[in-house]
CSV table of C-alpha atoms and ligand atoms in Angstrom, one decimal:
chain,number,residue,atom,x,y,z
F,382,MET,CA,115.6,80.9,91.5
F,383,PRO,CA,112.8,83.1,92.9
F,384,VAL,CA,110.4,84.2,90.2
F,385,HIS,CA,108.0,86.4,92.2
F,386,SER,CA,110.1,88.1,94.8
F,387,TRP,CA,113.9,88.3,94.8
F,388,LEU,CA,113.8,88.8,98.5
F,389,ALA,CA,112.0,85.5,99.3
F,390,SER,CA,115.1,83.5,100.4
F,391,PRO,CA,116.9,83.2,103.7
F,392,ARG,CA,120.1,84.5,102.0
F,393,GLU,CA,118.6,87.7,100.6
F,394,THR,CA,116.6,88.4,103.8
F,395,ARG,CA,119.6,88.0,106.0
F,396,GLY,CA,121.7,90.1,103.6
F,397,ILE,CA,119.3,93.0,103.8
F,398,LEU,CA,118.9,92.8,107.5
F,399,ASP,CA,122.7,92.7,108.0
F,400,ARG,CA,123.4,95.5,105.7
F,401,TYR,CA,121.0,97.8,107.6
F,402,GLY,CA,122.2,96.4,111.0
F,403,LEU,CA,118.7,95.1,111.9
F,404,ALA,CA,117.4,92.0,113.7
F,405,THR,CA,113.9,90.7,113.5
F,406,LYS,CA,111.6,92.0,116.2
F,407,HIS,CA,109.4,89.4,117.9
F,408,ARG,CA,107.1,92.0,119.6
F,409,LEU,CA,106.1,93.2,116.1
F,410,GLY,CA,105.5,89.6,114.8
F,411,GLN,CA,108.4,89.8,112.4
F,412,ASN,CA,108.5,86.4,110.7
F,413,PHE,CA,109.6,87.2,107.2
F,414,LEU,CA,108.6,85.0,104.3
F,415,VAL,CA,111.6,83.2,102.7
F,416,ASN,CA,109.9,80.9,100.2
F,417,ASP,CA,109.0,82.3,96.8
F,418,ALA,CA,106.6,79.4,96.1
F,419,VAL,CA,104.4,80.7,99.0
F,420,ILE,CA,104.4,84.2,97.5
F,421,GLY,CA,103.3,82.6,94.2
F,422,LYS,CA,100.4,80.9,95.8
F,423,ILE,CA,99.4,84.1,97.6
F,424,LEU,CA,99.4,85.9,94.2
F,425,ASP,CA,97.3,83.1,92.6
F,426,LEU,CA,94.6,83.7,95.3
F,427,ALA,CA,94.8,87.5,95.1
F,428,GLU,CA,94.3,87.6,91.3
F,429,LEU,CA,95.7,91.1,91.1
F,430,ALA,CA,94.9,93.4,88.1
F,431,ASP,CA,96.2,96.9,87.2
F,432,THR,CA,92.9,98.3,88.5
F,433,ASP,CA,93.6,97.0,92.0
F,434,VAL,CA,94.9,99.1,94.8
F,435,VAL,CA,96.4,96.7,97.3
F,436,PHE,CA,96.4,97.5,101.0
F,437,GLU,CA,99.2,95.7,102.7
F,438,ILE,CA,99.7,95.6,106.4
F,439,GLY,CA,103.3,95.0,107.6
F,440,PRO,CA,105.4,95.0,104.4
F,441,GLY,CA,108.6,94.2,106.5
F,442,ILE,CA,111.5,94.4,104.1
F,443,GLY,CA,109.1,94.3,101.1
F,444,THR,CA,109.2,90.6,100.3
F,445,LEU,CA,105.6,90.3,99.3
F,446,THR,CA,105.4,94.0,98.2
F,447,VAL,CA,107.9,93.7,95.4
F,448,ALA,CA,106.0,90.7,94.0
F,449,MET,CA,102.7,92.6,94.0
F,450,LEU,CA,103.9,96.0,92.6
F,451,PRO,CA,104.3,94.9,89.0
F,452,LEU,CA,100.8,93.2,89.0
F,453,ALA,CA,98.7,95.9,90.7
F,454,GLY,CA,97.7,99.5,89.9
F,455,ALA,CA,99.3,100.5,93.2
F,456,VAL,CA,100.3,99.1,96.6
F,457,VAL,CA,99.8,101.0,99.8
F,458,SER,CA,101.6,99.5,102.8
F,459,VAL,CA,101.3,100.3,106.5
F,460,GLU,CA,104.4,99.5,108.6
F,461,ALA,CA,104.8,100.1,112.3
F,462,ASP,CA,108.6,99.5,112.5
F,463,ARG,CA,110.4,102.8,112.1
F,464,ASP,CA,113.6,101.1,111.1
F,465,LEU,CA,112.0,99.7,107.9
F,466,PRO,CA,111.1,102.7,105.7
F,467,PRO,CA,114.7,103.2,104.4
F,468,VAL,CA,114.9,99.5,103.6
F,469,LEU,CA,111.6,99.6,101.7
F,470,ALA,CA,112.7,102.7,99.8
F,471,GLU,CA,115.5,100.6,98.5
F,472,THR,CA,113.8,97.3,97.9
F,473,CYS,CA,110.7,98.8,96.3
F,474,SER,CA,112.6,101.4,94.2
F,475,ARG,CA,112.0,99.7,90.9
F,476,ASP,CA,108.2,100.4,91.1
F,477,SER,CA,108.3,103.4,93.4
F,478,GLU,CA,105.8,105.3,91.3
F,479,ARG,CA,103.2,102.7,92.3
F,480,PHE,CA,104.2,102.3,96.0
F,481,ALA,CA,102.9,104.4,98.9
F,482,LEU,CA,104.1,103.8,102.4
F,483,VAL,CA,102.2,104.9,105.5
F,484,GLU,CA,104.2,104.7,108.7
F,485,GLY,CA,102.3,103.7,111.8
F,486,ASP,CA,100.0,101.2,113.5
F,487,ALA,CA,97.5,99.6,111.1
F,488,LEU,CA,94.9,99.5,113.8
F,489,ARG,CA,94.9,103.4,113.8
F,490,VAL,CA,95.0,103.9,110.0
F,491,GLY,CA,91.7,104.8,108.3
F,492,ALA,CA,90.5,104.4,104.7
F,493,ALA,CA,91.0,108.2,104.1
F,494,GLN,CA,94.7,108.0,104.9
F,495,LEU,CA,95.2,105.1,102.6
F,496,THR,CA,93.3,106.8,99.7
F,497,ASP,CA,95.2,110.0,100.2
F,498,ALA,CA,98.5,108.2,100.1
F,499,VAL,CA,97.6,106.5,96.9
F,500,GLY,CA,96.1,109.7,95.5
F,501,SER,CA,99.4,111.5,96.1
F,502,LEU,CA,101.1,109.1,93.7
F,503,GLY,CA,99.1,110.8,90.9
F,504,ILE,CA,98.5,107.7,88.9
F,505,GLU,CA,96.2,108.7,86.0
F,506,GLY,CA,92.9,106.8,85.7
F,507,LEU,CA,93.4,104.9,88.9
F,508,ASP,CA,90.7,105.0,91.6
F,509,PRO,CA,92.8,105.4,94.7
F,510,GLN,CA,90.5,103.5,97.1
F,511,PRO,CA,91.9,100.1,98.3
F,512,THR,CA,90.3,97.1,96.6
F,513,LYS,CA,92.2,94.2,98.1
F,514,LEU,CA,93.9,93.5,101.4
F,515,VAL,CA,96.9,91.2,100.7
F,516,SER,CA,99.3,90.6,103.6
F,517,ASN,CA,101.4,88.4,105.7
F,518,LEU,CA,99.9,89.8,108.8
F,519,PRO,CA,101.5,90.4,112.2
F,520,TYR,CA,99.7,87.7,114.2
F,521,GLN,CA,99.0,89.9,117.2
F,522,VAL,CA,96.6,92.0,115.3
F,523,ALA,CA,95.5,89.7,112.5
F,524,ALA,CA,91.9,88.9,113.4
F,525,THR,CA,91.1,92.5,114.4
F,526,VAL,CA,92.5,94.1,111.3
F,527,VAL,CA,90.7,91.8,108.9
F,528,LEU,CA,87.3,92.4,110.5
F,529,LYS,CA,88.0,96.1,110.8
F,530,THR,CA,89.0,96.3,107.1
F,531,PHE,CA,85.7,94.7,106.0
F,532,GLU,CA,83.7,96.9,108.4
F,533,GLN,CA,85.4,100.2,107.6
F,534,MET,CA,86.6,99.9,104.0
F,535,PRO,CA,83.7,99.1,101.8
F,536,SER,CA,85.9,99.4,98.7
F,537,VAL,CA,87.9,96.3,99.8
F,538,ARG,CA,86.3,93.3,98.0
F,539,ARG,CA,88.8,90.6,98.9
F,540,ALA,CA,91.4,89.7,101.6
F,541,VAL,CA,94.2,87.2,101.1
F,542,VAL,CA,96.0,87.0,104.4
F,543,MET,CA,98.6,84.9,106.1
F,544,VAL,CA,97.4,84.3,109.7
F,545,GLN,CA,97.9,81.7,112.4
F,546,ALA,CA,96.2,78.5,111.3
F,547,GLU,CA,93.9,78.7,114.4
F,548,VAL,CA,92.7,82.2,113.3
F,549,ALA,CA,92.0,80.9,109.8
F,550,ASP,CA,89.9,78.2,111.5
F,551,ARG,CA,88.0,80.8,113.4
F,552,MET,CA,87.4,82.8,110.3
F,553,ALA,CA,85.9,79.8,108.4
F,554,ALA,CA,84.3,77.8,111.3
F,555,SER,CA,80.8,76.3,111.1
F,556,PRO,CA,78.2,76.8,113.8
F,557,GLY,CA,78.6,74.3,116.7
F,558,SER,CA,82.3,73.7,116.0
F,559,LYS,CA,85.0,74.4,118.6
F,560,ALA,CA,86.4,77.3,116.5
F,561,TYR,CA,83.1,79.0,115.9
F,562,GLY,CA,82.4,82.2,117.9
F,563,GLY,CA,81.2,85.7,117.9
F,564,TYR,CA,84.2,86.7,115.6
F,565,THR,CA,83.2,84.1,113.0
F,566,ALA,CA,79.5,85.2,113.0
F,567,LYS,CA,80.5,88.9,112.7
F,568,LEU,CA,83.0,88.3,109.9
F,569,ALA,CA,80.3,86.2,108.0
F,570,LEU,CA,78.1,89.3,107.9
F,571,TYR,CA,80.6,90.8,105.4
F,572,ALA,CA,82.6,88.0,103.8
F,573,ARG,CA,83.0,84.3,103.0
F,574,PRO,CA,86.1,82.1,102.8
F,575,THR,CA,86.8,81.1,99.2
F,576,GLY,CA,90.3,79.7,99.4
F,577,ARG,CA,93.0,78.5,101.8
F,578,PHE,CA,96.4,76.8,102.0
F,579,GLU,CA,98.6,75.8,104.9
F,580,VAL,CA,102.1,77.2,105.5
F,581,GLY,CA,104.6,75.5,107.8
F,582,PRO,CA,107.0,77.4,110.1
F,583,GLY,CA,110.0,76.6,107.9
F,584,ASN,CA,108.8,79.1,105.3
F,585,PHE,CA,109.6,82.0,107.6
F,586,MET,CA,112.7,83.7,109.1
F,587,PRO,CA,112.7,83.2,112.0
F,588,PRO,CA,110.3,80.2,112.1
F,589,PRO,CA,107.2,81.0,114.2
F,590,HIS,CA,106.1,78.6,117.0
F,591,VAL,CA,102.7,78.1,115.4
F,592,ASP,CA,101.3,76.8,112.1
F,593,SER,CA,100.1,79.4,109.6
F,594,ALA,CA,97.6,79.4,106.8
F,595,VAL,CA,96.7,81.8,104.0
F,596,ILE,CA,93.0,82.3,103.7
F,597,ARG,CA,91.1,84.2,101.1
F,598,LEU,CA,87.9,86.0,102.0
F,599,ASP,CA,85.6,87.6,99.4
F,600,ARG,CA,83.1,90.3,100.3
F,601,MET,CA,79.6,88.8,100.2
F,602,PRO,CA,77.4,90.8,102.4
F,603,MET,CA,74.7,88.7,104.1
F,604,PRO,CA,71.3,89.2,102.4
F,605,ASP,CA,68.1,90.3,104.1
F,606,PRO,CA,66.1,87.1,104.2
F,607,SER,CA,62.9,88.7,103.3
F,608,THR,CA,64.1,90.8,100.3
F,609,GLY,CA,67.3,89.0,99.2
F,610,GLU,CA,69.0,92.4,99.1
F,611,PRO,CA,72.4,93.0,100.9
F,612,LEU,CA,71.8,94.1,104.5
F,613,SER,CA,72.3,97.8,105.1
F,614,CYS,CA,75.4,99.0,107.0
F,615,GLU,CA,73.1,100.0,109.9
F,616,CYS,CA,71.6,96.6,110.0
F,617,ILE,CA,75.0,94.9,109.9
F,618,SER,CA,76.2,97.0,112.7
F,619,TRP,CA,73.1,96.3,114.8
F,620,CYS,CA,73.5,92.6,114.1
F,621,GLY,CA,77.1,92.8,115.4
F,622,ARG,CA,75.8,94.2,118.7
F,623,VAL,CA,73.3,91.3,118.9
F,624,ILE,CA,76.1,88.8,118.3
F,625,ASP,CA,78.3,90.5,120.9
F,626,ALA,CA,75.5,90.3,123.5
F,627,ALA,CA,74.7,86.6,122.6
F,628,PHE,CA,78.4,85.5,123.0
F,629,ALA,CA,79.2,87.8,126.0
F,630,GLN,CA,78.6,84.9,128.4
F,631,ARG,CA,79.2,81.8,126.2
F,632,ARG,CA,78.2,79.3,128.8
F,633,LYS,CA,74.8,80.8,129.4
F,634,THR,CA,71.7,80.4,127.2
F,635,ILE,CA,71.3,83.0,124.6
F,636,ARG,CA,68.3,84.5,126.5
F,637,ASN,CA,70.4,84.9,129.7
F,638,SER,CA,73.5,86.1,128.0
F,639,MET,CA,71.6,88.7,126.0
F,640,GLY,CA,69.4,89.5,129.0
F,641,SER,CA,72.5,90.4,131.1
F,642,ASN,CA,73.8,92.5,128.3
F,643,GLY,CA,71.2,95.1,127.8
F,644,PHE,CA,68.3,93.3,126.1
F,645,ASP,CA,64.8,93.2,127.8
F,646,LYS,CA,63.9,89.5,128.3
F,647,ALA,CA,60.2,90.0,127.4
F,648,VAL,CA,61.3,91.6,124.1
F,649,LEU,CA,63.8,88.8,123.5
F,650,ASP,CA,61.1,86.1,124.1
F,651,GLU,CA,58.8,87.7,121.5
F,652,ALA,CA,61.7,87.8,119.0
F,653,PHE,CA,62.8,84.2,119.7
F,654,ALA,CA,59.2,83.0,119.1
F,655,ALA,CA,58.8,85.1,115.9
F,656,VAL,CA,61.9,83.6,114.3
F,657,GLY,CA,61.7,80.1,115.8
F,658,ILE,CA,64.9,80.2,117.8
F,659,SER,CA,64.9,78.4,121.2
F,660,PRO,CA,65.7,80.8,124.1
F,661,THR,CA,67.6,78.0,125.8
F,662,ALA,CA,70.0,77.6,122.8
F,663,ARG,CA,73.7,78.6,123.3
F,664,ALA,CA,75.1,81.3,121.0
F,665,GLU,CA,77.5,78.9,119.3
F,666,ALA,CA,74.6,76.8,117.9
F,667,LEU,CA,73.2,79.8,116.0
F,668,SER,CA,74.3,80.4,112.4
F,669,PRO,CA,75.1,83.9,111.1
F,670,GLU,CA,71.8,83.7,109.2
F,671,ASP,CA,70.0,83.0,112.5
F,672,PHE,CA,71.6,86.1,114.0
F,673,VAL,CA,70.5,88.2,111.1
F,674,ARG,CA,66.9,87.0,111.5
F,675,LEU,CA,67.0,87.6,115.2
F,676,SER,CA,68.5,91.0,114.8
F,677,LEU,CA,65.8,92.0,112.3
F,678,ALA,CA,63.1,90.8,114.7
F,679,LEU,CA,64.7,92.8,117.5
F,680,GLU,CA,65.1,96.0,115.3
F,681,GLY,CA,63.1,98.9,116.6
F,682,SER,CA,62.8,97.2,120.0
F,683,GLN,CA,64.6,98.3,123.1
F,684,HIS,CA,68.3,98.6,122.0
F,685,VAL,CA,71.3,98.4,124.2
Q,1498,SAM,N1,105.3,91.2,104.7
Q,1498,SAM,C1,106.6,90.7,105.2
Q,1498,SAM,C2,106.9,89.3,104.8
Q,1498,SAM,O1,105.9,88.7,104.3
Q,1498,SAM,O2,108.0,88.8,104.9
Q,1498,SAM,C3,106.6,90.9,106.7
Q,1498,SAM,C4,105.5,90.2,107.5
Q,1498,SAM,S1,105.7,90.1,109.2
Q,1498,SAM,C5,104.8,88.7,109.6
Q,1498,SAM,C6,104.7,91.4,109.9
Q,1498,SAM,C7,105.1,92.8,109.7
Q,1498,SAM,O3,104.1,93.6,110.3
Q,1498,SAM,C8,106.4,93.3,110.2
Q,1498,SAM,O4,107.1,94.0,109.3
Q,1498,SAM,C9,106.0,94.2,111.4
Q,1498,SAM,O5,106.9,95.2,111.7
Q,1498,SAM,C10,104.7,94.7,111.0
Q,1498,SAM,N2,103.7,95.1,112.0
Q,1498,SAM,C11,103.6,94.6,113.3
Q,1498,SAM,N3,102.5,95.2,113.9
Q,1498,SAM,C12,102.1,96.1,113.1
Q,1498,SAM,C13,101.0,97.1,113.2
Q,1498,SAM,N4,100.2,97.2,114.3
Q,1498,SAM,N5,100.8,97.9,112.1
Q,1498,SAM,C14,101.5,97.8,111.0
Q,1498,SAM,N6,102.5,96.9,110.8
Q,1498,SAM,C15,102.8,96.1,111.9
């Protein structure tokens, strides 16, 4: 018997889809969760409270949504499939006073739209800004939306997201490992992995062709090494540009890659010497902390 979500079984999911005359859509990454135990583990990691406003990307038929609604202050979900709003109106009807649905592409939705949608629910005493991103993400956009959420929604303190196992590896990779890249280094400027569990294809309908994992990321902005204070938004964004230039040509040395991507080589040499980074190193050998030190040394110099 499901205890978290009455929708989390193959029978209920098929029943709802059949009743609305729908089939799952591969192009939208529709692999619906059908195991209630997985929902329970997601909720354990999310640690929802009634002060939380959950931002959910891709509610589908509402399988995870209905489990979160009784635990959170509100849930605001963004769904791209135009066939699903009537389904969600039915499945989420029990907690409709706490549920806001934004129809559209999560890549185009901004913080203000989410906050307005929650504000229009008129829940007394609830700050309408999203606090946690909790989602079984459509895999095509997963990596992008997680980084975008941490970059553009400072009120979001935690993400608990189902992603392709390979993407979870990239999110948590150590410098020098195969999975480590510019994406890892940029995400580390905002957040750190604090939990993870693996989810096999049999937990979804239809089963995906890849392994999945749920990863928890907590916002922990990288500190300024000289003051210990969190880096400013401007500094983080500048560091992101330095990381992009360093990884732009992965096989080249960091000096050549950055030199071909808008940085003056003489200025670079001065900065490398000042922070003790070898100009012949490859970008994947540098830790996120190294990139912060390099960016601070380059600040005020010739920018891209
Ligand atoms: N949350 C449901 C569950 O766990 O069973 C469904 C998850 S399913 C993996 C991904 C959902 O994201 C689908 O409902 C799909 O229609 C939706 N989706 C796909 N691309 C999207 C996008 N760019 N913006 C918002 N939703 C999207």
